Short mmCIF file of N, CA and C in Angstrom, two decimals:
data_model
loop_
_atom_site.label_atom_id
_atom_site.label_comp_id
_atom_site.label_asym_id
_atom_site.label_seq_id
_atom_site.Cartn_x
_atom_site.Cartn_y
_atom_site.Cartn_z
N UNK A 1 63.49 110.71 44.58
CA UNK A 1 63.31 110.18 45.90
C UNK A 1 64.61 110.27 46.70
N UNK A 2 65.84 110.02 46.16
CA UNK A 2 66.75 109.98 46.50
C UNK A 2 67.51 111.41 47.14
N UNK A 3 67.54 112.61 46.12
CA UNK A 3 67.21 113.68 46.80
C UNK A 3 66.33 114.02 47.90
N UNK A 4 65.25 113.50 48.25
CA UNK A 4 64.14 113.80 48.79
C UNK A 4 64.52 113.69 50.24
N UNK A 5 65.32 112.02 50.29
CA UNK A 5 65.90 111.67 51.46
C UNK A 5 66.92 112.37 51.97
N UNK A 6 68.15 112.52 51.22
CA UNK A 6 69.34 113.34 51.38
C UNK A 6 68.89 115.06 52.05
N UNK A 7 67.44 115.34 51.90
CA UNK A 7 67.30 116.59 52.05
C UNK A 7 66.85 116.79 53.17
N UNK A 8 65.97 115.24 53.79
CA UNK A 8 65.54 114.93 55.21
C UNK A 8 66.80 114.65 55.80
N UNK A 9 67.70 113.77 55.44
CA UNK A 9 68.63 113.53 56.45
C UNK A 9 69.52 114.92 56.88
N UNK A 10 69.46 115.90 55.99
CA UNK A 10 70.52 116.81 55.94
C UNK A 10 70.03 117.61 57.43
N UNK A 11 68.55 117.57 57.35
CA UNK A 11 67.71 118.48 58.20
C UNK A 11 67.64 117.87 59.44
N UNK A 12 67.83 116.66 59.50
CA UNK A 12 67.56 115.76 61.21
C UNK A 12 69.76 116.06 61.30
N UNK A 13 69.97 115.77 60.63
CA UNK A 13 71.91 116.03 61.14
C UNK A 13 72.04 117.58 61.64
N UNK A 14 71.60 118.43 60.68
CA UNK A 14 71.46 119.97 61.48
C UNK A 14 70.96 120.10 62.88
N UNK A 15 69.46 119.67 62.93
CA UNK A 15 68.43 119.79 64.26
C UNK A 15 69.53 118.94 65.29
N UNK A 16 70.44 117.53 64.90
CA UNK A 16 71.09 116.60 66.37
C UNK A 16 72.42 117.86 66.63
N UNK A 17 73.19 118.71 65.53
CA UNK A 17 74.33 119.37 66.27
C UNK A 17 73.82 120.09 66.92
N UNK A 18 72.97 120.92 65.98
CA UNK A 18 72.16 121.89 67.20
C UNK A 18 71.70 122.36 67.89
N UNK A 19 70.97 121.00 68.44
CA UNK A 19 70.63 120.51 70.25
C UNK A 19 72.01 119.73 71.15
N UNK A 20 72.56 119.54 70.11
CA UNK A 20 73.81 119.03 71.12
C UNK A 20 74.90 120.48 71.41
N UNK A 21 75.00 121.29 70.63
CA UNK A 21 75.95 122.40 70.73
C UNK A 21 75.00 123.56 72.13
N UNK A 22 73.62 123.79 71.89
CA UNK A 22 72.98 124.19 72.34
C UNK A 22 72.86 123.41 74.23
N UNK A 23 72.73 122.36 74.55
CA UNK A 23 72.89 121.21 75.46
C UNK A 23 74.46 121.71 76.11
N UNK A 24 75.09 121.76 75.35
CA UNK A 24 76.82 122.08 75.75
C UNK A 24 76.70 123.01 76.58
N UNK A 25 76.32 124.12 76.25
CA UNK A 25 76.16 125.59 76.88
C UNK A 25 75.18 125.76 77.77
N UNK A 26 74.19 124.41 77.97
CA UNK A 26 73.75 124.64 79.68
C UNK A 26 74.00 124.43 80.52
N UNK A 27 74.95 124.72 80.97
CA UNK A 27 75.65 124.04 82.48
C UNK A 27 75.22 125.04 83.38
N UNK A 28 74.44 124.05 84.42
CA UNK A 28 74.43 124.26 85.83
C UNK A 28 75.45 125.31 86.84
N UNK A 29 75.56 126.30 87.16
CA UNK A 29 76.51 127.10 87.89
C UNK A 29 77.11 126.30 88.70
N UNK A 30 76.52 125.27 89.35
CA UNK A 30 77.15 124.27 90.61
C UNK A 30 77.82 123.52 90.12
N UNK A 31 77.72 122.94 88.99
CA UNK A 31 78.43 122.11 88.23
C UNK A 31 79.49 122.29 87.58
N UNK A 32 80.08 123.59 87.20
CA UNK A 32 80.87 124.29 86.54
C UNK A 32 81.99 124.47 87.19
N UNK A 33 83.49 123.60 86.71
CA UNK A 33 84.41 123.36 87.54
C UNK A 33 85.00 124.85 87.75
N UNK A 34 85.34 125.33 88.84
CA UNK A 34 85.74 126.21 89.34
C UNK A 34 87.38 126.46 89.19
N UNK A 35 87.77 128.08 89.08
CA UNK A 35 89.29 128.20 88.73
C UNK A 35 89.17 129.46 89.41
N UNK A 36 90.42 128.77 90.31
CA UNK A 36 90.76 130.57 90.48
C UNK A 36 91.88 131.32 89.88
N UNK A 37 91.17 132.47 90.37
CA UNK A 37 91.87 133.71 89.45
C UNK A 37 92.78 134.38 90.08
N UNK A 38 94.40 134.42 89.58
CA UNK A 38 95.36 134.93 90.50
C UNK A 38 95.63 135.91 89.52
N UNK A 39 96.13 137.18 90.40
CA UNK A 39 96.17 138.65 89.73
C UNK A 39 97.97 138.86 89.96
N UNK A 40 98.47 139.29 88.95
CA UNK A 40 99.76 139.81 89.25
C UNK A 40 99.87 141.18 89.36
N UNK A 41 100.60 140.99 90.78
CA UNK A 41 100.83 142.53 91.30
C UNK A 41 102.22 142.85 91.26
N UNK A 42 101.68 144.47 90.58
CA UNK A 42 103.29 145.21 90.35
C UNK A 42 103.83 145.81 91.39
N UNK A 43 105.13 145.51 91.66
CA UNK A 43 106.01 146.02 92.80
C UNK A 43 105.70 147.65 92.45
N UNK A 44 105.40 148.03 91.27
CA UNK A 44 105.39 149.84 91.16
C UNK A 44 104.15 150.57 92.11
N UNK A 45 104.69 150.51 93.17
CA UNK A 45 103.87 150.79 94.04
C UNK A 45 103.33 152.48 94.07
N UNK A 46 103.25 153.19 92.56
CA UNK A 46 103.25 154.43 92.47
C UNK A 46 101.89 155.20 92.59
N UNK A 47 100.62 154.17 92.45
CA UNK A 47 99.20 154.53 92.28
C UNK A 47 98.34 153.17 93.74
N UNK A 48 98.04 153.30 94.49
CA UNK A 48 96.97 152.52 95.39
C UNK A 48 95.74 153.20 95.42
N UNK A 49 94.94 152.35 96.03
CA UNK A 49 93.26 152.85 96.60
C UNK A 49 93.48 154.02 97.31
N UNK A 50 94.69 153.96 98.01
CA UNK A 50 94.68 155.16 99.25
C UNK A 50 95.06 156.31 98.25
N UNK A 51 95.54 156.27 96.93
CA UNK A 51 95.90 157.57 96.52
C UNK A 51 96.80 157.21 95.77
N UNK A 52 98.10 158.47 95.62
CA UNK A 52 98.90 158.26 94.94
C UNK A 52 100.39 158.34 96.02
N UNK A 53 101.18 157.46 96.09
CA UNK A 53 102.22 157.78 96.85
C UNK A 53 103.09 158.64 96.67
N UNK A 54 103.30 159.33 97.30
CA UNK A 54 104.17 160.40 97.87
C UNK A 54 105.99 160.11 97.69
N UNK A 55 105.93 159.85 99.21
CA UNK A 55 107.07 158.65 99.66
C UNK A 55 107.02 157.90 100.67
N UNK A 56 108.24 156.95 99.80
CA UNK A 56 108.00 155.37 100.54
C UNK A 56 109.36 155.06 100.98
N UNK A 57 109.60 154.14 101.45
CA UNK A 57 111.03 153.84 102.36
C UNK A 57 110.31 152.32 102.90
N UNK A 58 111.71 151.41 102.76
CA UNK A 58 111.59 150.31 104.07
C UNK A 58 112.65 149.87 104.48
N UNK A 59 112.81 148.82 104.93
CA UNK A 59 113.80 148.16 105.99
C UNK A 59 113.84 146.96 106.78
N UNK A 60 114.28 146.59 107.45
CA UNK A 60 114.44 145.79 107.96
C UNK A 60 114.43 146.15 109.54
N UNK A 61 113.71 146.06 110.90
CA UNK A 61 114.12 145.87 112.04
C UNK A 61 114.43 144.58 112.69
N UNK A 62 115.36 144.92 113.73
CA UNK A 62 116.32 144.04 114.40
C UNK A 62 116.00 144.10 116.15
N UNK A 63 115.44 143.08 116.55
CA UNK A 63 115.48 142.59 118.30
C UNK A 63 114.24 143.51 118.82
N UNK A 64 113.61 143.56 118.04
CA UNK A 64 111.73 144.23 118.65
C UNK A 64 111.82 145.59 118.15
N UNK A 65 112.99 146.45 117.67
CA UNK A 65 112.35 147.87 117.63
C UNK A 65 113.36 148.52 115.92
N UNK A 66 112.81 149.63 115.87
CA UNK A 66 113.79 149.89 114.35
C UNK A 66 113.02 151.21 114.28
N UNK A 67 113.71 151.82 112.96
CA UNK A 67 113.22 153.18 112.71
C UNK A 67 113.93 152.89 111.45
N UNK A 68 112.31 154.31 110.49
CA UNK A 68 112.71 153.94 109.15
C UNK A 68 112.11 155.16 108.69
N UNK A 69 113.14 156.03 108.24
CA UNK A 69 113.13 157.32 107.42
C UNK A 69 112.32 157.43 106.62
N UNK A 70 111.30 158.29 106.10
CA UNK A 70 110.54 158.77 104.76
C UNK A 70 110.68 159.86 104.74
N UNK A 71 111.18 160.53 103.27
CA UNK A 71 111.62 162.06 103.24
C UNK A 71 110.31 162.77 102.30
N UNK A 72 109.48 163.02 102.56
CA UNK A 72 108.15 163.81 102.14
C UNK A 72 108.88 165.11 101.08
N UNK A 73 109.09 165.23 99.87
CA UNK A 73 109.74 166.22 99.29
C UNK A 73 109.27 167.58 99.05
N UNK A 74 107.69 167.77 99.62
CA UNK A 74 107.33 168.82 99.32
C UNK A 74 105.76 168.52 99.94
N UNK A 75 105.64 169.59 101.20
CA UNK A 75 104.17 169.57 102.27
C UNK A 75 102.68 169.26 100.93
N UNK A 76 102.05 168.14 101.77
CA UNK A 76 100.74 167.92 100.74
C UNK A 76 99.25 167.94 102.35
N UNK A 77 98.46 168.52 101.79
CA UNK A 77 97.18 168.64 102.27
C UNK A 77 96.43 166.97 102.20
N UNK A 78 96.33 166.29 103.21
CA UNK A 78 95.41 165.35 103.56
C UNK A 78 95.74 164.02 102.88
N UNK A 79 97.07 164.19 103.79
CA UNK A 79 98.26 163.17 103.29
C UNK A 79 97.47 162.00 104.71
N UNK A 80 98.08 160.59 103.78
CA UNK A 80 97.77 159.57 104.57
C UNK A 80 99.12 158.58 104.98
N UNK A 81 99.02 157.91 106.23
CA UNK A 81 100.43 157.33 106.37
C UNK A 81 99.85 156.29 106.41
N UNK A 82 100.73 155.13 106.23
CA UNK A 82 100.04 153.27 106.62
C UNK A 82 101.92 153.05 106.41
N UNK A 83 102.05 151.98 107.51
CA UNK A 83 102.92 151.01 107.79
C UNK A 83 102.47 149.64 107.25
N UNK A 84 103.62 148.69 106.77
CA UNK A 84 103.23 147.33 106.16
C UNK A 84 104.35 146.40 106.95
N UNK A 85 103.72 145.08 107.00
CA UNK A 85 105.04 144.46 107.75
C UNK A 85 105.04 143.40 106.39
N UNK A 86 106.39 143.43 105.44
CA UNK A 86 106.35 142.91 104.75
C UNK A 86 107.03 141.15 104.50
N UNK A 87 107.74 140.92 105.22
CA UNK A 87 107.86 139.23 106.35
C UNK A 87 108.30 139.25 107.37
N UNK A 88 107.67 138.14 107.73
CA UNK A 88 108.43 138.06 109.59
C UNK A 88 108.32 136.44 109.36
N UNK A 89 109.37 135.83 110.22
CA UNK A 89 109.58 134.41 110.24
C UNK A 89 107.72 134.14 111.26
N UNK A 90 107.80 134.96 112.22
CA UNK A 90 107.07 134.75 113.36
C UNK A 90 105.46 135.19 113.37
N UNK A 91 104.79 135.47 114.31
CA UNK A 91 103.78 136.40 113.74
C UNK A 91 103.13 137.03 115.41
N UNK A 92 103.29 138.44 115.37
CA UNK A 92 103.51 138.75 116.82
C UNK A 92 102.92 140.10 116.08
N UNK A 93 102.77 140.59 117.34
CA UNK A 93 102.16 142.41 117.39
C UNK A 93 103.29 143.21 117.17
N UNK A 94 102.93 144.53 116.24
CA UNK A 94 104.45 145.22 115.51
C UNK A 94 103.27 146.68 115.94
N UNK A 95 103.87 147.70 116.55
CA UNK A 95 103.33 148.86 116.81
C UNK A 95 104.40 149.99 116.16
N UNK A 96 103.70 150.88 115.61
CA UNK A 96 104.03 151.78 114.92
C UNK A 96 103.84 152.80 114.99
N UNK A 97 104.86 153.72 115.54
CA UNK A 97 104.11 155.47 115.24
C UNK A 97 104.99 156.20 114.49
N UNK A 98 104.66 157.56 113.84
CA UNK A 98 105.23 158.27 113.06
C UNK A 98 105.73 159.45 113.76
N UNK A 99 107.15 160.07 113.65
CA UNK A 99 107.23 161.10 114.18
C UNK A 99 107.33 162.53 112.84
N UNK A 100 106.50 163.71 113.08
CA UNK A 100 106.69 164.33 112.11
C UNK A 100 108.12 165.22 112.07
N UNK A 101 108.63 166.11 111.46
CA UNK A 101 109.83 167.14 111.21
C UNK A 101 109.33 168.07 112.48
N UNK A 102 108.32 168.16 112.98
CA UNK A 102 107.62 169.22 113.52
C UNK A 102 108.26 168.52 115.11
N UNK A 103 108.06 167.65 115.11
CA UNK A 103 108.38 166.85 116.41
C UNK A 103 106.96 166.19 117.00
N UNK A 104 106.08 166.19 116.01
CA UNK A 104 104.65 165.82 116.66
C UNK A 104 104.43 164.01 116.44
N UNK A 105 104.04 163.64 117.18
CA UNK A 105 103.83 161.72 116.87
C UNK A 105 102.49 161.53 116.52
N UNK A 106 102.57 160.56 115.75
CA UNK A 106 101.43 160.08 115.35
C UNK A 106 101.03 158.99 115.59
N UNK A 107 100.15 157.68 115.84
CA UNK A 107 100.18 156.76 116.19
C UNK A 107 99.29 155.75 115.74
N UNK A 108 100.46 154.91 114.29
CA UNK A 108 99.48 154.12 113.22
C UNK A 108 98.69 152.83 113.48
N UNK A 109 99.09 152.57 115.09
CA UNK A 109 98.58 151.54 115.35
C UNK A 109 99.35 149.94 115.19
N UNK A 110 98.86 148.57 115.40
CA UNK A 110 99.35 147.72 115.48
C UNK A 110 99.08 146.67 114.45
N UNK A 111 99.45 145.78 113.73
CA UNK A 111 99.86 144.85 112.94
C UNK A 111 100.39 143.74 113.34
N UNK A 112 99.82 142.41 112.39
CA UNK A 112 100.89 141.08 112.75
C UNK A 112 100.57 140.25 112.02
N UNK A 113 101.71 139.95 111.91
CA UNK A 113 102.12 138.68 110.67
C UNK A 113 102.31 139.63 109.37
N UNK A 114 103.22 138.48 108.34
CA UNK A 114 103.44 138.64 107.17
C UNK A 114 102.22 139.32 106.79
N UNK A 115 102.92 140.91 105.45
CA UNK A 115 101.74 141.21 104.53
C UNK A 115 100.09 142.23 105.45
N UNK A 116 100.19 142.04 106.99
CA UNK A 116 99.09 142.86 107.57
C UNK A 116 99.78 144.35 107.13
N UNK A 117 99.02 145.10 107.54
CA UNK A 117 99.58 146.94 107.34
C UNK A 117 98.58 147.32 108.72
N UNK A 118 98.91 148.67 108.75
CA UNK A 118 98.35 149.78 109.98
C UNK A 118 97.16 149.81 109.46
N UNK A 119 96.14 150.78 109.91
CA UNK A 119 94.95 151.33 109.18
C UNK A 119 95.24 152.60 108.63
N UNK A 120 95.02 153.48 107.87
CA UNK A 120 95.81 154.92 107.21
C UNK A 120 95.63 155.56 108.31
N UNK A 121 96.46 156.58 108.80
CA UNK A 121 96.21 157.82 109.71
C UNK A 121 96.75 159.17 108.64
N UNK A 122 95.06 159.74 108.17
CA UNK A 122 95.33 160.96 107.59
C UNK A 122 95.38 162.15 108.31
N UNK A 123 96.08 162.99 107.96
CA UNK A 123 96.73 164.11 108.70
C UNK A 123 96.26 165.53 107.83
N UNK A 124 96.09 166.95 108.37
CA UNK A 124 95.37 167.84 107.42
C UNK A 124 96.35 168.25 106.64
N UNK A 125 97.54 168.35 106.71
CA UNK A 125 98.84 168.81 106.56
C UNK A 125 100.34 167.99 106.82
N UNK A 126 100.70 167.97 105.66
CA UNK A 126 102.21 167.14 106.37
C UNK A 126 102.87 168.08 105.55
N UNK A 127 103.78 168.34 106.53
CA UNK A 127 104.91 169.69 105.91
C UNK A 127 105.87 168.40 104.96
N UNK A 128 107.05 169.21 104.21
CA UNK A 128 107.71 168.53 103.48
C UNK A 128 108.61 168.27 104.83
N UNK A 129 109.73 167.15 104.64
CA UNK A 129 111.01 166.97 105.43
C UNK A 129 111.27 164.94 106.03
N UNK A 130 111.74 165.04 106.82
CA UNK A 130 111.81 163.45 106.98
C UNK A 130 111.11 163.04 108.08
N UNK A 131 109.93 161.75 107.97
CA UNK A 131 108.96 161.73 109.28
C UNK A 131 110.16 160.00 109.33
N UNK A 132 109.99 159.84 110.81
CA UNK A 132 110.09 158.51 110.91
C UNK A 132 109.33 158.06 111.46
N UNK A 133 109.25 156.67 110.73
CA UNK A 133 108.07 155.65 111.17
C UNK A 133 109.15 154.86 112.39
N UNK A 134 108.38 154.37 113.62
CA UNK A 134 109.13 154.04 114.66
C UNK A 134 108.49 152.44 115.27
N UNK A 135 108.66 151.72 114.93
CA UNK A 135 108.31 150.17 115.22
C UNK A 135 108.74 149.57 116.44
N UNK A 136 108.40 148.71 117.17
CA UNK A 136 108.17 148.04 118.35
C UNK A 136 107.45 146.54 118.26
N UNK A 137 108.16 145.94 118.85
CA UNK A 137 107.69 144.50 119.39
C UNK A 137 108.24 143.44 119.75
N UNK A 138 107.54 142.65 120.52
CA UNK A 138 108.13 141.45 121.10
C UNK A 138 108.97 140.47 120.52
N UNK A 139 108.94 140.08 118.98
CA UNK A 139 109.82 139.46 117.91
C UNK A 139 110.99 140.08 118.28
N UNK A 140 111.96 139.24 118.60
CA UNK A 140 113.35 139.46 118.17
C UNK A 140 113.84 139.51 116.95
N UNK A 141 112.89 138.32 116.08
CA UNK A 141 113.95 137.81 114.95
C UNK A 141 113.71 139.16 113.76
N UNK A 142 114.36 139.15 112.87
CA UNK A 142 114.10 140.49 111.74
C UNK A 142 112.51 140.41 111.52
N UNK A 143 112.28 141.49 111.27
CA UNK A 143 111.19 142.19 110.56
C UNK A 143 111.52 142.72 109.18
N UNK A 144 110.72 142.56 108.05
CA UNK A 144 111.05 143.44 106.71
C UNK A 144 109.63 144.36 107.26
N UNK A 145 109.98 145.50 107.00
CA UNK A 145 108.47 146.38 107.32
C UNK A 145 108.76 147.51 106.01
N UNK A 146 107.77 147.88 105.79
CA UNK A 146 107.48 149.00 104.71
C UNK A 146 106.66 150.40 105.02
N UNK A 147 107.29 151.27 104.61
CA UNK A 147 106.46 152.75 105.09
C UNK A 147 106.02 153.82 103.79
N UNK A 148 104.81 154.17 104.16
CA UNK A 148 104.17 154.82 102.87
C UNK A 148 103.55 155.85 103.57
N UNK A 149 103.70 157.20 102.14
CA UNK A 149 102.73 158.38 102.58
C UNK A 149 102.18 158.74 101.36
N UNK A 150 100.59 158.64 101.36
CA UNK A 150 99.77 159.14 100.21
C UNK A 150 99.56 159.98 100.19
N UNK A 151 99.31 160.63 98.81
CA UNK A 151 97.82 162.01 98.68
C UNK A 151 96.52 161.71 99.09
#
């Protein structure tokens, strides 16, 4: 008899973890405390969505306007440019155009505040040599800005 019991109790202690372990693992989606997920990003800015970079250059402008060298080492077919403004104390409109080796301008458009960028302006052809990116705006105080050319 004594066995008999020990063999019932063994079987009701199994069936309570295993509605309670089972119970654990239904949680409600709404109910489920939420975490967010922060991604660390590598300064190796050698692979993006836009492609693969080319060359890059940045700087700093001073009292609304600046210019910032990128030396393209060798002409690529359906190359893309984007400007980044990488801090500003302030947050104001930053206009940007590119001049090529050729002497032709390009015009990446406008940006503002910390971290915004241009929209890409792809080109069919960018010969090799040095384009400058050419910035503008009402901010006096420094600008950190960043310049990129993809494949």
């Amino acid at each position: 008899m004594k066995r008999f019991i020990s063999i019932i109790m063994a079987c009701i202690m199994f069936c309570c973890f295993a509605s309670v372990s089972a119970f654990a693992q239904e949680v409600e989606p709404s109910q489920a405390p939420s975490q967010e997920v922060t991604e660390q990003v590598s300064t190796d800015a050698s692979t993006r969505s836009l492609g693969k970079v080319l060359a890059t250059n940045g700087g700093t402008i001073y009292n609304g306007s600046g210019t910032i060298a990128v030396t393209l080492p060798s002409g690529n077919f359906s190359a893309k440019f984007i400007a980044q403004i990488g801090y500003a104390d302030r947050s104001g409109i930053v206009t940007c155009t590119v001049q090529a080796p050729d002497g032709y301008y390009y015009n990446l458009g406008t940006m503002s505040g910390s971290g915004s960028s241009t929209d890409s302006y792809t080109v069919f052809y960018a010969q090799a040599g040095t384009y400058y990116f050419h910035f503008t705006s009402a901010i006096s105080t420094p600008i950190e800005v960043a310049c990129y050319i993809y494949d």
